[in-house]
Amino acid sequence: MDMKRDYFEDVQLLKDRAQKIWFGILIITLILFPFVSPNYYIYLINYIAINVIVTVGLNLLIGYTGQISLGHAGFFAIGAYATTLLMLKLHVPFLLAILIAGFLAAAFGFLLGLPALRLEGPYLAIATLGFGMAVTTIIGRVPLFGGHMGLQTPPLSIGPFVAKNDREIYVVIMLFTFLMTLAARNITRTRVGRALIAIRDSDIAAEALGVNIAYYKTLAFAISAFYTGVAGGLMAFVLGFINPNIFDLLQSILFLAMVVVGGAGTILGSVMGAAVVSFLHIKLEAVQNIPGVGQFLVYLSQKWLSVSGLPNFTFVLFGLILIFIVVFERLGLYGIWLRSKIYWRTWPF
Amino acid sequence: MFGQLIINGLAVGSLYALVALAMVIIYKASEVPNFAQGEMAMVSTYFAYMLLISNQVSWHVALLGTLVFAFALGMVLEFLFVRRAKDPTVLDLIIVTLGMQLVLHGLAGWKWGPDQKDFPLPISDTDVVQVGGLVISYLNLTTMIAALLLMGLLYAFFQYTKIGVAMKATQQNWMAARINGIRTNHILGITWGISSVIGAIAGVLFAPTSTLDPHLMWDPLIKGFAAAVMGGMNSLVGAALGGYLLGFIENLFGLYISLEFKSIVAFLAIVLVLWFRPSGLFSKHYERRV
Amino acid sequence: MAALLKVENLTKHFGGILALDHLSFEVQEGEIYSIIGPNGAGKTTLFNCISGLYRPDEGSIVFDGQELIGLKPHRIAEMGIARTFQNIELFSNMTTMDNLMLGRHIHMRSGVWHSLFLPWRKSLTAREEVAHRARIEEIIDFLELQSARNQLVKSLPYGRQKLVELGRALALEPKLLLLDEPSAGMNTEERQDLFFWLQDIKEDLGITIVMIEHNMQMVMDVSDRILAIDFGKKLAEGPPEEVANHPDVIKAYLGEDEDESAAVARQ
């Protein structure tokens, strides 16, 4: 019948006209954004975009391969410190520095992935938790890394172009985020991605089909660490300084929360999860200023808790969200999105 | 020198052993590594702190009250959160415990603020007993004795009490236990309660040597995990031995290699043990069944 | 004809239980070789040893002139042995197409680097994806799975899931196909189809089949030779009629009731 079926359609990013139009609108929005937005929001978007990179990378590991990591703040730190130090001490140009940093993180990811080969879920979680904590301990104590005072990040420059403010950093970050998200999508849709999902769904069947589990598990760790390392390098420029406290256990859990909130095993979900969690994280730093809720929380703090500890509300909320998702909607935001799509398609019947 | 090293190792190892025991009890019952264990202990320790500084009750009563609080906390967390997940995978359960970790960490920070407090336990960390050239502080001595006592109690509990035997049965075969009329849900709640109590004791004994803030138990948490992994996660005896062993190795590392990086020993121990003996130092290898 | 698979003195313990006890047999190229035996006789353990999931305690497994013991499962798959599982092991969150594409894994080359260039139709990844999808389409047509093509396999009924698993094994283009209870859970009609497919796989595709099967009618109809085992030991081996009438087989496999077993054997 349809002998001339074009299988390329199966793997194309944009399958029909509607998708092409939406994609075009997205790109135009991203390009126009810095011209129309106030500075504060550009900072926010930069922060979100970097977390998108981490979440996409971490999702390759957790959502696609079914392995867990509670140590990604460690890779984040490695990327940030490596980029900063390469530029500060060895005057390596930015692009090269961040690439080296990414591969350095990947190398650490590969090494951590080796013992991970023999580990099932709980053990792996523990080992990666230990890794993350070990990294912060080490960078906090080595003078080269600035100890607990941390380091000042050099200005971001590519050739003659020097990014002086958030608006100019935005260009660099958004390019990275865009390309790396697309790359992840390509990886997950083809041979490597299928092998990763296969390992998650049934490792023995994957093995029996010739998938080298050891190779792909360590590969997943390395790719995931690469993404996180590059993101860490970029984050150094957004923050302007780095110190060990940025990369603690809570940061690792926050990354995990982004994956879980967005939906494990989807690229689109990763983007949504990173956006929502990062946005909340930044917004809730000044939760007392939010009308209504803020006043209530301040009242609550005065009566039962403490006002100075109010920023901790974020953690309580994120913790509850994590539990809520496991109990009610395991696919996270992506699941909700899928459902509402079906709902609107059949609406109003 | 070496004798002192062993004493110090045993003292700190007692703490690790307690945290490890607390984890293993839950792990055996539900195959979930409890990442909220540290924060549960931290919150209980804060509770003890409140009772102690209020001067309303004697410190004996305060500690007893803390144990009751810890038990209730464990049971409540299990009932409110852990039990809610339907057909959870290991990953789901890990996420739930991480969620609880965040909630407890946040609540503690919200209630007591980020500033560091001195924990007023009336057992001195600086006054020492001397036994034949070896020095040991009252606090360390108490810790060691308390740990041993607790292990003895746990052993008796699992061996001779009805609930303890029911818990063991549930750990070994949940379905069979259920069919035989054991209310496994209750058992799980009690398991969390007991685990929480053990953690709280570790927290109260650890706080005086450190300073009390919401990060109190992060370091003991990873070390408890390391100890539990060394023991194989499935064995109470293994966890206790793992704790002592880790305490000893850590002090050895601190003396001969580097004091500064002592705290990465736990991570190295985890990786090495898992690499060479994935099911722990003290348990038999198992083969995967397909 | 040469022996494609040669198993010799294969022994496997699980703790104190002897799952395989010095088992030896040979499978000729191009035949359908069935293994029967009561539950717990060691049939699946044997498959797991061949595909490298278990490491036997003793003995040797030679496939196509090469020793398999000690090789990793993925190496064994690459040599041309594909299998299905007793309790379906599909990648349940993937579509039928993607499941079958995993059968092509060993025939494809593109890695992480190549996949970055997927948007270009001329890239290695894009060319491979297209070519191998076309190949899969043939298997989908062969097993009449067209309607399931883009569905998640977890949403398919049991019988179709078994077919997807069979298709996935075929996609590997194996020389030897190990089928663990292929007809379990199928209705009569599906079983009938399976019978013809097995014939086609043997004759048209030239694939040797070793099959564990409980349905005696299926075994008797489709097999060239049968191996009966119990407690990990060989009871009998030979053409279907011979094995079915073997006194030891009747006793072990069908119980002591002579009348009933004879009746089954006659089927």
mmCIF file of N, CA, C and O in Angstrom, chain A residues 55-94:
data_model
loop_
_atom_site.group_PDB
_atom_site.id
_atom_site.type_symbol
_atom_site.label_atom_id
_atom_site.label_comp_id
_atom_site.label_asym_id
_atom_site.label_seq_id
_atom_site.Cartn_x
_atom_site.Cartn_y
_atom_site.Cartn_z
ATOM 1 N N THR A 55 18.564 19.790 34.388
ATOM 2 C CA THR A 55 17.426 18.878 34.502
ATOM 3 C C THR A 55 17.355 17.931 33.318
ATOM 4 O O THR A 55 17.084 16.735 33.481
ATOM 5 N N VAL A 56 17.606 18.456 32.126
ATOM 6 C CA VAL A 56 17.619 17.583 30.951
ATOM 7 C C VAL A 56 18.692 16.509 31.125
ATOM 8 O O VAL A 56 18.453 15.315 30.918
ATOM 9 N N GLY A 57 19.869 16.922 31.574
ATOM 10 C CA GLY A 57 20.964 15.976 31.771
ATOM 11 C C GLY A 57 20.639 14.949 32.844
ATOM 12 O O GLY A 57 20.862 13.747 32.671
ATOM 13 N N LEU A 58 20.089 15.424 33.947
ATOM 14 C CA LEU A 58 19.770 14.516 35.056
ATOM 15 C C LEU A 58 18.629 13.572 34.672
ATOM 16 O O LEU A 58 18.603 12.414 35.074
ATOM 17 N N ASN A 59 17.720 14.082 33.855
ATOM 18 C CA ASN A 59 16.609 13.246 33.420
ATOM 19 C C ASN A 59 17.094 12.114 32.508
ATOM 20 O O ASN A 59 16.541 11.015 32.522
ATOM 21 N N LEU A 60 18.145 12.378 31.727
ATOM 22 C CA LEU A 60 18.723 11.299 30.917
ATOM 23 C C LEU A 60 19.130 10.147 31.823
ATOM 24 O O LEU A 60 19.004 8.979 31.468
ATOM 25 N N LEU A 61 19.605 10.479 32.997
ATOM 26 C CA LEU A 61 20.058 9.459 33.936
ATOM 27 C C LEU A 61 18.886 8.840 34.705
ATOM 28 O O LEU A 61 18.727 7.626 34.738
ATOM 29 N N ILE A 62 18.071 9.696 35.301
ATOM 30 C CA ILE A 62 17.008 9.204 36.181
ATOM 31 C C ILE A 62 15.812 8.708 35.368
ATOM 32 O O ILE A 62 15.374 7.578 35.512
ATOM 33 N N GLY A 63 15.296 9.590 34.526
ATOM 34 C CA GLY A 63 14.065 9.272 33.821
ATOM 35 C C GLY A 63 14.262 8.264 32.713
ATOM 36 O O GLY A 63 13.432 7.391 32.496
ATOM 37 N N TYR A 64 15.365 8.382 31.978
ATOM 38 C CA TYR A 64 15.552 7.499 30.833
ATOM 39 C C TYR A 64 16.238 6.195 31.208
ATOM 40 O O TYR A 64 15.833 5.129 30.789
ATOM 41 N N THR A 65 17.326 6.292 31.992
ATOM 42 C CA THR A 65 18.082 5.073 32.291
ATOM 43 C C THR A 65 17.613 4.409 33.577
ATOM 44 O O THR A 65 17.952 3.261 33.832
ATOM 45 N N GLY A 66 16.859 5.141 34.394
ATOM 46 C CA GLY A 66 16.347 4.550 35.619
ATOM 47 C C GLY A 66 17.383 4.440 36.725
ATOM 48 O O GLY A 66 17.264 3.635 37.626
ATOM 49 N N GLN A 67 18.427 5.271 36.639
ATOM 50 C CA GLN A 67 19.405 5.294 37.722
ATOM 51 C C GLN A 67 19.209 6.586 38.483
ATOM 52 O O GLN A 67 18.759 7.580 37.928
ATOM 53 N N ILE A 68 19.563 6.595 39.754
ATOM 54 C CA ILE A 68 19.321 7.807 40.524
ATOM 55 C C ILE A 68 20.638 8.479 40.868
ATOM 56 O O ILE A 68 21.673 7.824 40.929
ATOM 57 N N SER A 69 20.595 9.784 41.032
ATOM 58 C CA SER A 69 21.769 10.472 41.549
ATOM 59 C C SER A 69 21.361 11.545 42.535
ATOM 60 O O SER A 69 20.513 12.375 42.243
ATOM 61 N N LEU A 70 21.972 11.507 43.685
ATOM 62 C CA LEU A 70 21.777 12.569 44.663
ATOM 63 C C LEU A 70 23.058 13.372 44.802
ATOM 64 O O LEU A 70 23.271 14.042 45.799
ATOM 65 N N GLY A 71 23.902 13.289 43.771
ATOM 66 C CA GLY A 71 25.182 13.977 43.874
ATOM 67 C C GLY A 71 25.442 14.939 42.737
ATOM 68 O O GLY A 71 26.583 15.315 42.487
ATOM 69 N N HIS A 72 24.389 15.352 42.035
ATOM 70 C CA HIS A 72 24.645 16.186 40.867
ATOM 71 C C HIS A 72 25.152 17.582 41.213
ATOM 72 O O HIS A 72 25.773 18.229 40.376
ATOM 73 N N ALA A 73 24.894 18.029 42.438
ATOM 74 C CA ALA A 73 25.498 19.297 42.848
ATOM 75 C C ALA A 73 27.020 19.183 42.761
ATOM 76 O O ALA A 73 27.709 20.172 42.496
ATOM 77 N N GLY A 74 27.536 17.982 42.950
ATOM 78 C CA GLY A 74 28.976 17.748 42.832
ATOM 79 C C GLY A 74 29.481 18.033 41.425
ATOM 80 O O GLY A 74 30.476 18.726 41.228
ATOM 81 N N PHE A 75 28.777 17.524 40.413
ATOM 82 C CA PHE A 75 29.169 17.789 39.022
ATOM 83 C C PHE A 75 29.004 19.270 38.685
ATOM 84 O O PHE A 75 29.799 19.852 37.950
ATOM 85 N N PHE A 76 27.958 19.850 39.234
ATOM 86 C CA PHE A 76 27.691 21.274 39.049
ATOM 87 C C PHE A 76 28.881 22.080 39.568
ATOM 88 O O PHE A 76 29.383 22.978 38.902
ATOM 89 N N ALA A 77 29.349 21.686 40.756
ATOM 90 C CA ALA A 77 30.491 22.360 41.370
ATOM 91 C C ALA A 77 31.747 22.164 40.532
ATOM 92 O O ALA A 77 32.504 23.107 40.278
ATOM 93 N N ILE A 78 31.956 20.929 40.067
ATOM 94 C CA ILE A 78 33.150 20.655 39.261
ATOM 95 C C ILE A 78 33.147 21.541 38.021
ATOM 96 O O ILE A 78 34.159 22.154 37.666
ATOM 97 N N GLY A 79 32.007 21.649 37.359
ATOM 98 C CA GLY A 79 31.914 22.491 36.174
ATOM 99 C C GLY A 79 32.182 23.949 36.487
ATOM 100 O O GLY A 79 32.952 24.620 35.784
ATOM 101 N N ALA A 80 31.590 24.445 37.553
ATOM 102 C CA ALA A 80 31.743 25.854 37.904
ATOM 103 C C ALA A 80 33.193 26.179 38.267
ATOM 104 O O ALA A 80 33.774 27.146 37.766
ATOM 105 N N TYR A 81 33.777 25.354 39.126
ATOM 106 C CA TYR A 81 35.147 25.616 39.563
ATOM 107 C C TYR A 81 36.149 25.422 38.436
ATOM 108 O O TYR A 81 37.087 26.199 38.286
ATOM 109 N N ALA A 82 35.944 24.380 37.634
ATOM 110 C CA ALA A 82 36.891 24.126 36.548
ATOM 111 C C ALA A 82 36.869 25.289 35.556
ATOM 112 O O ALA A 82 37.927 25.808 35.170
ATOM 113 N N THR A 83 35.670 25.729 35.161
ATOM 114 C CA THR A 83 35.583 26.837 34.214
ATOM 115 C C THR A 83 36.263 28.089 34.782
ATOM 116 O O THR A 83 37.101 28.721 34.127
ATOM 117 N N THR A 84 35.901 28.431 36.019
ATOM 118 C CA THR A 84 36.438 29.639 36.631
ATOM 119 C C THR A 84 37.954 29.570 36.773
ATOM 120 O O THR A 84 38.668 30.513 36.399
ATOM 121 N N LEU A 85 38.444 28.443 37.273
ATOM 122 C CA LEU A 85 39.885 28.335 37.505
ATOM 123 C C LEU A 85 40.675 28.312 36.203
ATOM 124 O O LEU A 85 41.735 28.923 36.099
ATOM 125 N N LEU A 86 40.137 27.613 35.197
ATOM 126 C CA LEU A 86 40.840 27.572 33.911
ATOM 127 C C LEU A 86 40.988 28.974 33.346
ATOM 128 O O LEU A 86 42.033 29.343 32.788
ATOM 129 N N MET A 87 39.924 29.776 33.493
ATOM 130 C CA MET A 87 39.985 31.125 32.951
ATOM 131 C C MET A 87 40.846 32.043 33.813
ATOM 132 O O MET A 87 41.617 32.845 33.308
ATOM 133 N N LEU A 88 40.724 31.894 35.136
ATOM 134 C CA LEU A 88 41.476 32.774 36.044
ATOM 135 C C LEU A 88 42.972 32.480 36.027
ATOM 136 O O LEU A 88 43.793 33.372 35.871
ATOM 137 N N LYS A 89 43.311 31.209 36.196
ATOM 138 C CA LYS A 89 44.722 30.863 36.413
ATOM 139 C C LYS A 89 45.461 30.574 35.108
ATOM 140 O O LYS A 89 46.626 30.871 34.983
ATOM 141 N N LEU A 90 44.762 29.947 34.172
ATOM 142 C CA LEU A 90 45.470 29.549 32.943
ATOM 143 C C LEU A 90 45.058 30.394 31.740
ATOM 144 O O LEU A 90 45.562 30.184 30.645
ATOM 145 N N HIS A 91 44.143 31.330 31.958
ATOM 146 C CA HIS A 91 43.682 32.223 30.890
ATOM 147 C C HIS A 91 43.190 31.486 29.654
ATOM 148 O O HIS A 91 43.422 31.902 28.521
ATOM 149 N N VAL A 92 42.533 30.367 29.898
ATOM 150 C CA VAL A 92 41.917 29.622 28.808
ATOM 151 C C VAL A 92 40.686 30.402 28.353
ATOM 152 O O VAL A 92 39.956 30.936 29.174
ATOM 153 N N PRO A 93 40.461 30.521 27.037
ATOM 154 C CA PRO A 93 39.260 31.228 26.574
ATOM 155 C C PRO A 93 37.985 30.514 27.024
ATOM 156 O O PRO A 93 37.967 29.290 27.195
ATOM 157 N N PHE A 94 36.919 31.295 27.164
ATOM 158 C CA PHE A 94 35.684 30.802 27.750
ATOM 159 C C PHE A 94 35.166 29.507 27.141
ATOM 160 O O PHE A 94 34.928 28.517 27.838
#
